[in-house]
């Protein structure tokens, strides 16, 4: 009798332990528990931690509330300006209502994926190629709104949507490269023309300044010669002004320099002005200059234009 009681107690204890193990559940911090009792949804969602359910009667479904990163497969479409492109994107979403995510939709992950693909195709058809390449922020916001509107009824909130890559045909890439090259060349020509205009204005201003002081032109010429002569790999042909030659000639003749310093500087009349109260002086003919021989023997040589000896008595 005692043995039967002990066996019964052991069996009851084992049954209680099995019941407790079946009824005890643990919900993690990033999860929420949705309980169905005999197929009916319980109003209270189980919070993280230890919880108990009725075995066989209750069913606990755990829903992950973490943000899910879902890649959207590349979708091929035609833009509004008739360009064929392939666009792929990434969707970030999370569950905000665990009960709706279980009850309202069969598989919320698959539903969000299909909605993202259809919305991406729709946004491609409504946009132009330039918007897909340069105005992605606006397209991302529009795509997020298109996905988030039906997803709210599923207990899912779309955090953000990003267009990841836009694939273009090779012909379109070459056309865009030529367009960019032409635009760069146009900008280079405009900048070069602007530089030429500014340089011409500065040169005109410098020419007006040099016209007031002619010596500045000579100094500029010497500076240019020095700059070119620094290379030492070219031959320079330097034009010398006539005024410089006259100044050097006057400086080399001391008699003319003395006359220049001592004679009074009078204003000479113009060439075509008649001179009054002056005696006309006949013009002197141009006489050949005698050639001075290097030796006395050359005096008797008629080729040098010299005289014969005095012994002959003839000149």
CSV table of C-alpha atoms in Angstrom, one decimal:
chain,number,residue,atom,x,y,z
A,1,UNK,CA,0.0,0.0,0.0
A,2,UNK,CA,2.7,2.4,0.9
A,3,UNK,CA,4.6,1.5,-2.3
A,4,UNK,CA,1.5,2.4,-4.4
A,5,UNK,CA,1.1,5.7,-2.6
A,6,UNK,CA,4.8,6.5,-3.2
A,7,UNK,CA,4.4,5.6,-6.9
A,8,UNK,CA,1.3,7.7,-7.2
A,9,UNK,CA,3.0,10.6,-5.6
A,10,UNK,CA,6.0,10.3,-7.9
A,11,UNK,CA,3.7,10.2,-10.9
A,12,UNK,CA,1.7,13.2,-9.7
A,13,UNK,CA,4.9,15.1,-9.1
A,14,UNK,CA,6.2,14.2,-12.6
A,15,UNK,CA,2.9,15.4,-14.1
A,16,UNK,CA,3.0,18.6,-12.2
A,17,UNK,CA,6.6,19.2,-13.4
A,18,UNK,CA,5.7,18.4,-17.0
A,19,UNK,CA,2.7,20.8,-16.7
A,20,UNK,CA,4.8,23.5,-15.3
A,21,UNK,CA,7.5,23.1,-17.9
A,22,UNK,CA,4.8,23.2,-20.7
A,23,UNK,CA,3.2,26.3,-19.2
A,24,UNK,CA,6.3,28.3,-18.5
A,25,UNK,CA,7.5,30.5,-21.3
A,26,UNK,CA,10.2,33.2,-21.5
A,27,UNK,CA,9.8,36.2,-23.8
A,28,UNK,CA,13.0,38.0,-24.7
A,29,UNK,CA,13.5,41.8,-24.5
A,30,UNK,CA,13.2,42.4,-28.2
A,31,UNK,CA,10.1,40.2,-28.5
A,32,UNK,CA,6.4,40.3,-27.7
A,33,UNK,CA,4.1,37.3,-27.0
A,34,UNK,CA,0.7,37.0,-28.6
A,35,UNK,CA,-1.5,34.3,-27.0
A,36,UNK,CA,-4.3,32.5,-28.7
A,37,UNK,CA,-6.7,30.6,-26.4
A,38,UNK,CA,-8.7,28.0,-28.3
A,39,UNK,CA,-8.1,30.1,-31.4
A,40,UNK,CA,-9.2,33.4,-29.9
A,41,UNK,CA,-6.8,36.3,-29.5
A,42,UNK,CA,-6.1,37.3,-25.9
A,43,UNK,CA,-6.3,41.0,-25.4
A,44,UNK,CA,-3.1,41.2,-23.3
A,45,UNK,CA,0.2,40.9,-25.2
A,46,UNK,CA,2.8,39.3,-23.1
A,47,UNK,CA,5.7,41.5,-22.2
A,48,UNK,CA,9.4,40.5,-22.0
A,49,UNK,CA,10.3,38.1,-19.2
A,50,UNK,CA,8.8,35.0,-17.6
A,51,UNK,CA,5.1,34.2,-18.4
A,52,UNK,CA,2.7,31.3,-17.9
A,53,UNK,CA,0.1,29.9,-20.3
A,54,UNK,CA,-2.3,27.0,-20.2
A,55,UNK,CA,-0.8,24.0,-22.0
A,56,UNK,CA,-2.8,22.5,-24.8
A,57,UNK,CA,-5.4,25.3,-24.5
A,58,UNK,CA,-3.1,28.4,-25.2
A,59,UNK,CA,-0.7,29.0,-28.1
A,60,UNK,CA,2.0,31.6,-27.8
A,61,UNK,CA,3.5,33.3,-30.8
A,62,UNK,CA,6.6,35.4,-30.4
A,63,UNK,CA,7.0,38.4,-32.6
A,64,UNK,CA,10.4,40.1,-33.2
A,65,UNK,CA,10.3,43.9,-32.8
A,66,UNK,CA,13.8,44.6,-34.1
A,67,UNK,CA,14.4,46.6,-37.3
A,68,UNK,CA,14.5,44.3,-40.3
A,69,UNK,CA,16.8,45.1,-43.2
A,70,UNK,CA,15.3,43.8,-46.4
A,71,UNK,CA,17.0,44.1,-49.8
A,72,UNK,CA,14.6,44.7,-52.7
A,73,UNK,CA,15.6,42.8,-55.9
A,74,UNK,CA,16.6,44.9,-58.9
A,75,UNK,CA,13.6,46.1,-60.8
A,76,UNK,CA,13.8,47.0,-64.5
A,77,UNK,CA,11.6,49.7,-65.8
A,78,UNK,CA,11.3,52.6,-68.3
A,79,UNK,CA,11.5,56.2,-66.9
A,80,UNK,CA,9.3,59.0,-68.0
A,81,UNK,CA,11.9,60.2,-70.5
A,82,UNK,CA,12.0,56.7,-72.1
A,83,UNK,CA,15.2,55.3,-70.7
A,84,UNK,CA,15.5,51.7,-69.6
A,85,UNK,CA,17.1,51.3,-66.1
A,86,UNK,CA,17.5,48.7,-63.4
A,87,UNK,CA,17.0,50.0,-59.8
A,88,UNK,CA,17.4,48.1,-56.6
A,89,UNK,CA,16.7,49.4,-53.0
A,90,UNK,CA,16.8,48.5,-49.3
A,91,UNK,CA,13.9,48.7,-46.9
A,92,UNK,CA,14.2,49.2,-43.2
A,93,UNK,CA,11.0,48.3,-41.2
A,94,UNK,CA,9.9,47.0,-37.8
A,95,UNK,CA,6.8,45.7,-36.1
A,96,UNK,CA,5.0,48.2,-33.9
A,97,UNK,CA,1.9,46.1,-33.2
A,98,UNK,CA,2.6,42.4,-32.6
A,99,UNK,CA,-1.1,41.4,-32.6
A,100,UNK,CA,-1.8,43.0,-36.0
A,101,UNK,CA,1.3,41.6,-37.5
A,102,UNK,CA,0.0,38.1,-36.6
A,103,UNK,CA,-3.7,38.5,-37.2
A,104,UNK,CA,-4.0,41.1,-40.1
A,105,UNK,CA,-1.5,39.5,-42.5
A,106,UNK,CA,-0.3,36.0,-43.1
A,107,UNK,CA,3.4,36.8,-43.5
A,108,UNK,CA,4.3,40.4,-43.0
A,109,UNK,CA,7.9,40.0,-44.3
A,110,UNK,CA,6.7,38.7,-47.6
A,111,UNK,CA,4.0,41.3,-47.8
A,112,UNK,CA,6.4,44.2,-47.2
A,113,UNK,CA,8.8,42.7,-49.8
A,114,UNK,CA,6.1,42.5,-52.5
A,115,UNK,CA,4.9,46.0,-51.7
A,116,UNK,CA,8.4,47.4,-52.0
A,117,UNK,CA,9.0,45.8,-55.4
A,118,UNK,CA,5.7,47.2,-56.8
A,119,UNK,CA,6.3,50.6,-55.4
A,120,UNK,CA,9.8,50.7,-56.8
A,121,UNK,CA,8.5,49.9,-60.3
A,122,UNK,CA,5.9,52.6,-59.9
A,123,UNK,CA,8.4,55.2,-58.8
A,124,UNK,CA,10.7,54.4,-61.8
A,125,UNK,CA,7.9,55.0,-64.2
A,126,UNK,CA,7.0,58.4,-62.7
A,127,UNK,CA,10.5,59.7,-62.5
A,128,UNK,CA,13.1,61.0,-65.0
A,129,UNK,CA,16.6,59.7,-65.4
A,130,UNK,CA,18.1,62.9,-63.9
A,131,UNK,CA,15.9,62.5,-60.8
A,132,UNK,CA,17.1,58.9,-60.3
A,133,UNK,CA,20.7,60.0,-60.5
A,134,UNK,CA,20.8,63.3,-58.6
A,135,UNK,CA,17.5,63.7,-56.7
A,136,UNK,CA,17.4,60.5,-54.7
A,137,UNK,CA,16.3,62.0,-51.4
A,138,UNK,CA,13.0,63.0,-52.8
A,139,UNK,CA,12.4,59.6,-54.5
A,140,UNK,CA,13.3,57.9,-51.2
A,141,UNK,CA,10.7,59.8,-49.4
A,142,UNK,CA,8.1,59.1,-52.0
A,143,UNK,CA,8.9,55.4,-52.0
A,144,UNK,CA,8.8,55.3,-48.2
A,145,UNK,CA,5.3,56.8,-48.2
A,146,UNK,CA,4.1,54.4,-50.8
A,147,UNK,CA,5.2,51.4,-48.8
A,148,UNK,CA,4.3,52.7,-45.3
A,149,UNK,CA,0.7,53.5,-46.1
A,150,UNK,CA,-0.6,49.9,-46.5
A,151,UNK,CA,2.0,48.6,-44.0
A,152,UNK,CA,0.5,50.5,-41.1
A,153,UNK,CA,-2.6,48.3,-41.3
A,154,UNK,CA,-0.3,45.2,-40.8
A,155,UNK,CA,1.2,46.5,-37.6
A,156,UNK,CA,4.4,47.3,-39.5
A,157,UNK,CA,6.2,50.7,-39.7
A,158,UNK,CA,8.6,51.5,-42.5
A,159,UNK,CA,11.6,53.3,-41.0
A,160,UNK,CA,13.3,54.3,-44.2
A,161,UNK,CA,13.9,53.3,-47.8
A,162,UNK,CA,17.1,53.8,-49.8
A,163,UNK,CA,17.7,53.5,-53.5
A,164,UNK,CA,20.9,51.6,-53.7
A,165,UNK,CA,22.0,51.4,-57.3
A,166,UNK,CA,20.8,52.5,-60.8
A,167,UNK,CA,22.1,50.5,-63.7
A,168,UNK,CA,22.2,52.2,-67.1
A,169,UNK,CA,22.7,50.8,-70.6
A,170,UNK,CA,26.1,51.1,-72.1
A,171,UNK,CA,24.9,53.4,-74.9
A,172,UNK,CA,23.4,55.8,-72.4
A,173,UNK,CA,26.6,55.8,-70.4
A,174,UNK,CA,28.6,56.8,-73.5
A,175,UNK,CA,26.0,59.5,-74.3
A,176,UNK,CA,26.2,60.9,-70.8
A,177,UNK,CA,30.0,60.9,-71.0
A,178,UNK,CA,30.0,62.9,-74.2
A,179,UNK,CA,27.5,65.3,-72.7
A,180,UNK,CA,29.7,65.8,-69.7
A,181,UNK,CA,32.8,66.3,-71.8
A,182,UNK,CA,31.1,68.9,-74.0
A,183,UNK,CA,29.9,70.7,-70.9
A,184,UNK,CA,33.4,70.8,-69.5
A,185,UNK,CA,34.8,72.1,-72.7
A,186,UNK,CA,32.2,74.8,-72.9
A,187,UNK,CA,33.0,75.9,-69.3
A,188,UNK,CA,36.8,75.9,-70.2
A,189,UNK,CA,36.2,78.1,-73.2
A,190,UNK,CA,34.1,80.5,-71.2
A,191,UNK,CA,36.7,80.8,-68.5
A,192,UNK,CA,39.5,81.2,-71.1
A,193,UNK,CA,37.5,84.0,-72.9
A,194,UNK,CA,36.9,85.7,-69.6
A,195,UNK,CA,40.6,85.6,-68.7
A,196,UNK,CA,41.5,87.1,-72.1
A,197,UNK,CA,39.0,89.9,-71.6
A,198,UNK,CA,40.4,90.8,-68.2
A,199,UNK,CA,44.0,90.6,-69.5
A,200,UNK,CA,43.1,92.9,-72.4
A,201,UNK,CA,41.7,95.4,-70.0
A,202,UNK,CA,44.8,95.3,-67.9
A,203,UNK,CA,47.1,95.6,-71.0
A,204,UNK,CA,45.1,98.6,-72.3
A,205,UNK,CA,45.5,100.3,-68.9
A,206,UNK,CA,49.2,99.5,-68.9
A,207,UNK,CA,49.6,101.0,-72.4
A,208,UNK,CA,47.9,104.2,-71.4
A,209,UNK,CA,50.2,104.4,-68.4
A,210,UNK,CA,53.3,103.8,-70.6
A,211,UNK,CA,52.3,106.3,-73.1
A,212,UNK,CA,52.6,109.0,-70.5
A,213,UNK,CA,56.2,107.9,-69.5
A,214,UNK,CA,58.1,106.5,-72.6
A,215,UNK,CA,61.0,105.4,-70.4
A,216,UNK,CA,58.8,102.7,-68.9
A,217,UNK,CA,58.5,101.1,-72.3
A,218,UNK,CA,62.3,100.8,-72.5
A,219,UNK,CA,62.4,99.4,-69.0
A,220,UNK,CA,59.8,96.8,-69.9
A,221,UNK,CA,61.8,95.9,-73.0
A,222,UNK,CA,64.9,95.3,-70.9
A,223,UNK,CA,62.9,93.2,-68.4
A,224,UNK,CA,61.6,91.0,-71.2
A,225,UNK,CA,65.1,90.6,-72.6
A,226,UNK,CA,66.4,89.6,-69.2
A,227,UNK,CA,63.6,87.1,-68.7
A,228,UNK,CA,64.3,85.5,-72.1
A,229,UNK,CA,68.1,85.5,-71.7
A,230,UNK,CA,67.8,83.6,-68.4
A,231,UNK,CA,67.1,80.4,-70.3
A,232,UNK,CA,70.4,80.6,-72.3
A,233,UNK,CA,69.1,78.4,-75.0
A,234,UNK,CA,68.2,80.9,-77.7
A,235,UNK,CA,69.6,83.7,-79.8
A,236,UNK,CA,68.2,87.2,-79.2
A,237,UNK,CA,67.9,89.9,-81.8
A,238,UNK,CA,67.6,93.2,-79.9
A,239,UNK,CA,66.3,96.3,-81.8
A,240,UNK,CA,68.1,99.4,-80.7
A,241,UNK,CA,66.1,102.7,-80.8
A,242,UNK,CA,67.5,105.5,-83.0
A,243,UNK,CA,67.3,107.9,-80.0
A,244,UNK,CA,69.6,105.7,-78.1
A,245,UNK,CA,72.2,105.7,-80.9
A,246,UNK,CA,72.1,109.5,-81.1
A,247,UNK,CA,72.5,109.8,-77.4
A,248,UNK,CA,75.6,107.5,-77.5
A,249,UNK,CA,77.0,109.3,-80.5
A,250,UNK,CA,76.7,112.6,-78.7
A,251,UNK,CA,78.3,111.2,-75.6
A,252,UNK,CA,81.3,109.7,-77.5
A,253,UNK,CA,82.2,113.1,-79.2
A,254,UNK,CA,83.6,115.4,-76.5
A,255,UNK,CA,83.6,118.4,-78.8
A,256,UNK,CA,80.0,118.1,-79.6
A,257,UNK,CA,79.2,117.4,-76.0
A,258,UNK,CA,81.0,120.5,-75.0
A,259,UNK,CA,79.3,122.6,-77.6
A,260,UNK,CA,76.0,121.0,-76.5
A,261,UNK,CA,76.6,122.1,-72.9
A,262,UNK,CA,78.0,125.6,-73.7
A,263,UNK,CA,75.9,126.9,-76.6
A,264,UNK,CA,72.6,128.4,-75.7
A,265,UNK,CA,69.7,126.2,-76.4
A,266,UNK,CA,67.5,128.0,-78.8
A,267,UNK,CA,64.3,126.8,-80.3
A,268,UNK,CA,64.8,125.8,-83.9
A,269,UNK,CA,62.1,126.9,-86.3
A,270,UNK,CA,60.3,124.3,-88.3
A,271,UNK,CA,61.6,123.2,-91.6
A,272,UNK,CA,59.0,124.9,-93.8
A,273,UNK,CA,59.2,128.2,-91.9
A,274,UNK,CA,61.0,131.0,-93.8
A,275,UNK,CA,63.9,132.7,-92.1
A,276,UNK,CA,63.9,136.5,-92.1
A,277,UNK,CA,66.9,138.9,-91.6
A,278,UNK,CA,69.4,136.2,-92.4
A,279,UNK,CA,72.1,135.9,-95.1
A,280,UNK,CA,71.7,133.0,-97.4
A,281,UNK,CA,74.7,130.6,-97.2
A,282,UNK,CA,75.4,128.6,-100.3
A,283,UNK,CA,75.4,124.9,-99.9
A,284,UNK,CA,78.8,123.3,-99.7
A,285,UNK,CA,79.4,120.5,-102.2
A,286,UNK,CA,80.3,117.1,-100.8
A,287,UNK,CA,84.1,116.8,-101.2
A,288,UNK,CA,85.9,113.5,-100.9
A,289,UNK,CA,87.9,113.0,-97.8
A,290,UNK,CA,91.6,112.5,-98.4
A,291,UNK,CA,93.0,109.2,-97.5
A,292,UNK,CA,96.0,109.4,-95.2
A,293,UNK,CA,98.6,106.8,-96.2
A,294,UNK,CA,100.2,104.6,-93.7
A,295,UNK,CA,103.8,105.1,-95.0
A,296,UNK,CA,105.7,108.0,-96.8
A,297,UNK,CA,106.2,105.7,-99.8
A,298,UNK,CA,102.5,105.8,-100.4
A,299,UNK,CA,102.6,109.5,-101.1
A,300,UNK,CA,103.9,109.0,-104.6
A,301,UNK,CA,101.4,106.4,-105.4
A,302,UNK,CA,98.6,107.9,-107.7
A,303,UNK,CA,96.2,105.2,-106.6
A,304,UNK,CA,96.1,106.7,-103.1
A,305,UNK,CA,95.3,110.1,-104.5
A,306,UNK,CA,98.6,111.5,-103.2
A,307,UNK,CA,101.1,114.1,-104.7
A,308,UNK,CA,104.2,113.3,-106.5
A,309,UNK,CA,107.5,114.1,-105.0
A,310,UNK,CA,108.6,117.7,-104.9
A,311,UNK,CA,111.7,116.8,-107.0
A,312,UNK,CA,109.6,116.4,-110.1
A,313,UNK,CA,108.1,119.8,-109.7
A,314,UNK,CA,104.6,118.5,-110.6
A,315,UNK,CA,101.7,118.2,-108.4
